[in-house]
């Protein structure tokens, strides 16, 4: 992997200061920006490694702690290997924190992240890509619908609750989206049953959104995260190929 440089940064928001991890190619030049949304477990070595890998592909990557209202990362102490079946108390602590992040608050924050990237000399001018995992897939989808003029590509992997019956379900923003989207779903994922996958696809198709939605057979929720019991190397490799293909053809270094 090409040399990259990562650092901790603080991002002012309407509600405080979000700590974040910024990583980019170590050449001093601006590169296309990607907003990487964490899963519920938050910023940790595994997600930094993923951000580093994306930076090595030619991107300036911002990984914010979306739970910053509850403290700097790590908000909850995690074991080196996360197995919810053996450590249910991790989810018990994360549950209330996750539920406290409302769509309105998350999208106020998204605006702050995008403003920060627009002012960052290490991020190239122009639209941004977004990607997210677990809860972060929904945040990426919401960001594409809330800031359509600023997001050119968005991806989500093993996303949860993307097309519910709720009045604030993220799929209801489909008619505002101008970005190209990609979703990699796990077929062994109770947080996104087949009817929600269909509802999401129908909403995006009806709104004319360029998108591709794939179900990864045999994959479980969390399949991209190598520090969890759900990790699936084959599905992870497939996710990486899909993500970099999307970014390269929409905002990639060759387009700069």
Tab-separated table of C-alpha atoms in Angstrom, residues 80-255:
chain	number	residue	atom	x	y	z
A	80	UNK	CA	-9.816	-6.645	20.799
A	81	UNK	CA	-12.171	-9.199	19.242
A	82	UNK	CA	-15.880	-8.365	19.325
A	83	UNK	CA	-18.261	-11.294	19.724
A	84	UNK	CA	-21.691	-10.037	20.820
A	85	UNK	CA	-22.729	-13.558	21.789
A	86	UNK	CA	-19.968	-13.632	24.400
A	87	UNK	CA	-19.986	-9.950	25.317
A	88	UNK	CA	-23.641	-8.836	25.311
A	89	UNK	CA	-22.812	-5.996	27.685
A	90	UNK	CA	-21.107	-4.172	24.800
A	91	UNK	CA	-24.426	-3.868	22.972
A	92	UNK	CA	-26.205	-3.000	26.210
A	93	UNK	CA	-23.943	0.026	26.628
A	94	UNK	CA	-24.074	1.019	22.969
A	95	UNK	CA	-27.851	0.745	22.554
A	96	UNK	CA	-28.876	3.983	24.304
A	97	UNK	CA	-26.011	5.883	22.659
A	98	UNK	CA	-27.052	4.675	19.230
A	99	UNK	CA	-30.703	5.544	19.814
A	100	UNK	CA	-29.807	9.055	20.967
A	101	UNK	CA	-28.362	10.001	17.565
A	102	UNK	CA	-31.421	11.407	15.807
A	103	UNK	CA	-31.544	11.879	12.038
A	104	UNK	CA	-31.693	15.660	12.482
A	105	UNK	CA	-28.625	15.714	14.717
A	106	UNK	CA	-26.722	13.350	12.422
A	107	UNK	CA	-27.403	15.517	9.392
A	108	UNK	CA	-26.434	18.717	11.198
A	109	UNK	CA	-23.169	16.969	11.905
A	110	UNK	CA	-22.853	15.813	8.288
A	111	UNK	CA	-23.001	19.434	7.194
A	112	UNK	CA	-20.172	20.263	9.587
A	113	UNK	CA	-18.065	17.353	8.301
A	114	UNK	CA	-18.607	18.426	4.695
A	115	UNK	CA	-17.826	22.071	5.500
A	116	UNK	CA	-14.620	20.985	7.223
A	117	UNK	CA	-13.566	18.918	4.209
A	118	UNK	CA	-14.355	21.836	1.878
A	119	UNK	CA	-11.908	23.972	3.867
A	120	UNK	CA	-9.277	21.245	4.220
A	121	UNK	CA	-6.246	21.884	1.959
A	122	UNK	CA	-5.624	18.129	1.755
A	123	UNK	CA	-9.062	17.497	0.216
A	124	UNK	CA	-9.526	18.213	-3.469
A	125	UNK	CA	-12.193	20.644	-4.597
A	126	UNK	CA	-15.415	19.129	-5.845
A	127	UNK	CA	-17.987	16.636	-4.673
A	128	UNK	CA	-17.340	14.089	-1.947
A	129	UNK	CA	-17.896	10.354	-1.656
A	130	UNK	CA	-19.489	8.734	1.382
A	131	UNK	CA	-19.445	5.187	2.645
A	132	UNK	CA	-20.747	3.584	5.800
A	133	UNK	CA	-21.042	0.328	7.698
A	134	UNK	CA	-23.922	-0.973	9.802
A	135	UNK	CA	-25.566	2.209	11.143
A	136	UNK	CA	-23.121	4.156	8.973
A	137	UNK	CA	-24.781	2.862	5.800
A	138	UNK	CA	-27.933	4.704	6.800
A	139	UNK	CA	-25.907	7.832	7.550
A	140	UNK	CA	-24.278	7.675	4.123
A	141	UNK	CA	-27.697	7.305	2.487
A	142	UNK	CA	-29.117	10.197	4.513
A	143	UNK	CA	-26.141	12.390	3.685
A	144	UNK	CA	-26.593	11.751	-0.028
A	145	UNK	CA	-30.236	12.797	0.261
A	146	UNK	CA	-29.646	15.779	2.557
A	147	UNK	CA	-26.661	17.240	0.700
A	148	UNK	CA	-27.225	16.122	-2.908
A	149	UNK	CA	-25.134	18.941	-4.348
A	150	UNK	CA	-22.101	17.786	-2.359
A	151	UNK	CA	-22.220	13.981	-2.536
A	152	UNK	CA	-21.357	12.331	-5.860
A	153	UNK	CA	-21.201	8.745	-4.624
A	154	UNK	CA	-22.427	6.871	-1.574
A	155	UNK	CA	-22.083	3.264	-0.511
A	156	UNK	CA	-23.407	1.211	2.365
A	157	UNK	CA	-22.467	-2.244	3.609
A	158	UNK	CA	-24.458	-4.518	5.919
A	159	UNK	CA	-26.703	-1.525	6.550
A	160	UNK	CA	-29.418	-1.598	9.184
A	161	UNK	CA	-32.980	-0.256	8.979
A	162	UNK	CA	-32.537	1.445	5.609
A	163	UNK	CA	-36.192	1.240	4.540
A	164	UNK	CA	-38.519	0.966	7.511
A	165	UNK	CA	-42.124	2.046	7.989
A	166	UNK	CA	-40.934	5.039	10.005
A	167	UNK	CA	-41.695	8.547	8.784
A	168	UNK	CA	-37.988	9.359	8.937
A	169	UNK	CA	-36.689	6.216	7.228
A	170	UNK	CA	-33.629	7.082	5.128
A	171	UNK	CA	-35.048	5.571	1.927
A	172	UNK	CA	-37.653	8.348	1.849
A	173	UNK	CA	-34.904	10.766	0.769
A	174	UNK	CA	-34.497	8.915	-2.528
A	175	UNK	CA	-36.141	11.640	-4.600
A	176	UNK	CA	-33.453	14.135	-3.541
A	177	UNK	CA	-30.426	11.997	-4.331
A	178	UNK	CA	-28.222	12.811	-7.328
A	179	UNK	CA	-25.261	10.601	-6.355
A	180	UNK	CA	-24.557	7.123	-7.668
A	181	UNK	CA	-25.174	4.539	-4.937
A	182	UNK	CA	-24.011	1.025	-4.135
A	183	UNK	CA	-25.265	-1.296	-1.398
A	184	UNK	CA	-23.814	-4.611	-0.309
A	185	UNK	CA	-26.354	-6.393	1.882
A	186	UNK	CA	-25.850	-9.468	4.041
A	187	UNK	CA	-28.471	-12.120	3.441
A	188	UNK	CA	-28.105	-13.330	7.050
A	189	UNK	CA	-29.039	-9.956	8.518
A	190	UNK	CA	-32.193	-9.514	10.624
A	191	UNK	CA	-31.607	-5.749	10.757
A	192	UNK	CA	-32.364	-5.500	7.016
A	193	UNK	CA	-34.879	-8.166	5.976
A	194	UNK	CA	-35.654	-8.837	2.288
A	195	UNK	CA	-38.743	-6.644	2.315
A	196	UNK	CA	-36.629	-3.626	3.301
A	197	UNK	CA	-34.079	-4.386	0.593
A	198	UNK	CA	-36.931	-4.478	-1.938
A	199	UNK	CA	-38.454	-1.272	-0.584
A	200	UNK	CA	-35.120	0.530	-0.835
A	201	UNK	CA	-34.565	-0.637	-4.412
A	202	UNK	CA	-38.096	0.354	-5.408
A	203	UNK	CA	-37.702	3.855	-3.946
A	204	UNK	CA	-34.365	4.422	-5.664
A	205	UNK	CA	-35.605	3.067	-8.989
A	206	UNK	CA	-38.770	5.170	-8.857
A	207	UNK	CA	-36.654	8.281	-8.266
A	208	UNK	CA	-34.257	7.487	-11.095
A	209	UNK	CA	-31.260	7.110	-8.795
A	210	UNK	CA	-28.276	5.347	-10.347
A	211	UNK	CA	-27.691	2.472	-8.007
A	212	UNK	CA	-26.679	-1.126	-7.622
A	213	UNK	CA	-27.870	-3.312	-4.787
A	214	UNK	CA	-26.353	-6.739	-4.174
A	215	UNK	CA	-27.075	-9.395	-1.586
A	216	UNK	CA	-24.006	-11.251	-0.396
A	217	UNK	CA	-25.031	-14.863	0.049
A	218	UNK	CA	-24.010	-16.367	3.369
A	219	UNK	CA	-22.743	-13.076	4.805
A	220	UNK	CA	-23.771	-11.838	8.229
A	221	UNK	CA	-24.295	-8.336	9.578
A	222	UNK	CA	-20.814	-6.908	10.074
A	223	UNK	CA	-19.086	-8.958	7.394
A	224	UNK	CA	-16.511	-6.242	6.602
A	225	UNK	CA	-15.177	-5.931	10.140
A	226	UNK	CA	-12.191	-8.205	10.752
A	227	UNK	CA	-12.255	-7.650	14.517
A	228	UNK	CA	-15.732	-9.160	14.894
A	229	UNK	CA	-17.220	-12.639	14.876
A	230	UNK	CA	-19.256	-11.687	11.774
A	231	UNK	CA	-16.214	-11.178	9.547
A	232	UNK	CA	-16.299	-12.874	6.142
A	233	UNK	CA	-13.122	-12.520	4.073
A	234	UNK	CA	-14.792	-13.337	0.756
A	235	UNK	CA	-17.597	-10.830	1.332
A	236	UNK	CA	-15.096	-8.238	2.556
A	237	UNK	CA	-13.031	-8.585	-0.628
A	238	UNK	CA	-16.211	-8.189	-2.674
A	239	UNK	CA	-17.113	-5.065	-0.696
A	240	UNK	CA	-13.706	-3.538	-1.322
A	241	UNK	CA	-13.854	-4.107	-5.065
A	242	UNK	CA	-17.347	-2.596	-5.256
A	243	UNK	CA	-16.472	0.408	-3.109
A	244	UNK	CA	-13.290	1.355	-4.943
A	245	UNK	CA	-14.967	0.835	-8.314
A	246	UNK	CA	-17.763	3.243	-7.326
A	247	UNK	CA	-15.402	5.887	-5.986
A	248	UNK	CA	-12.896	5.629	-8.816
A	249	UNK	CA	-15.500	6.238	-11.509
A	250	UNK	CA	-17.299	9.077	-9.693
A	251	UNK	CA	-14.739	11.124	-7.755
A	252	UNK	CA	-11.510	9.154	-8.221
A	253	UNK	CA	-7.980	10.540	-8.576
A	254	UNK	CA	-8.015	9.949	-12.329
A	255	UNK	CA	-10.993	12.330	-12.611
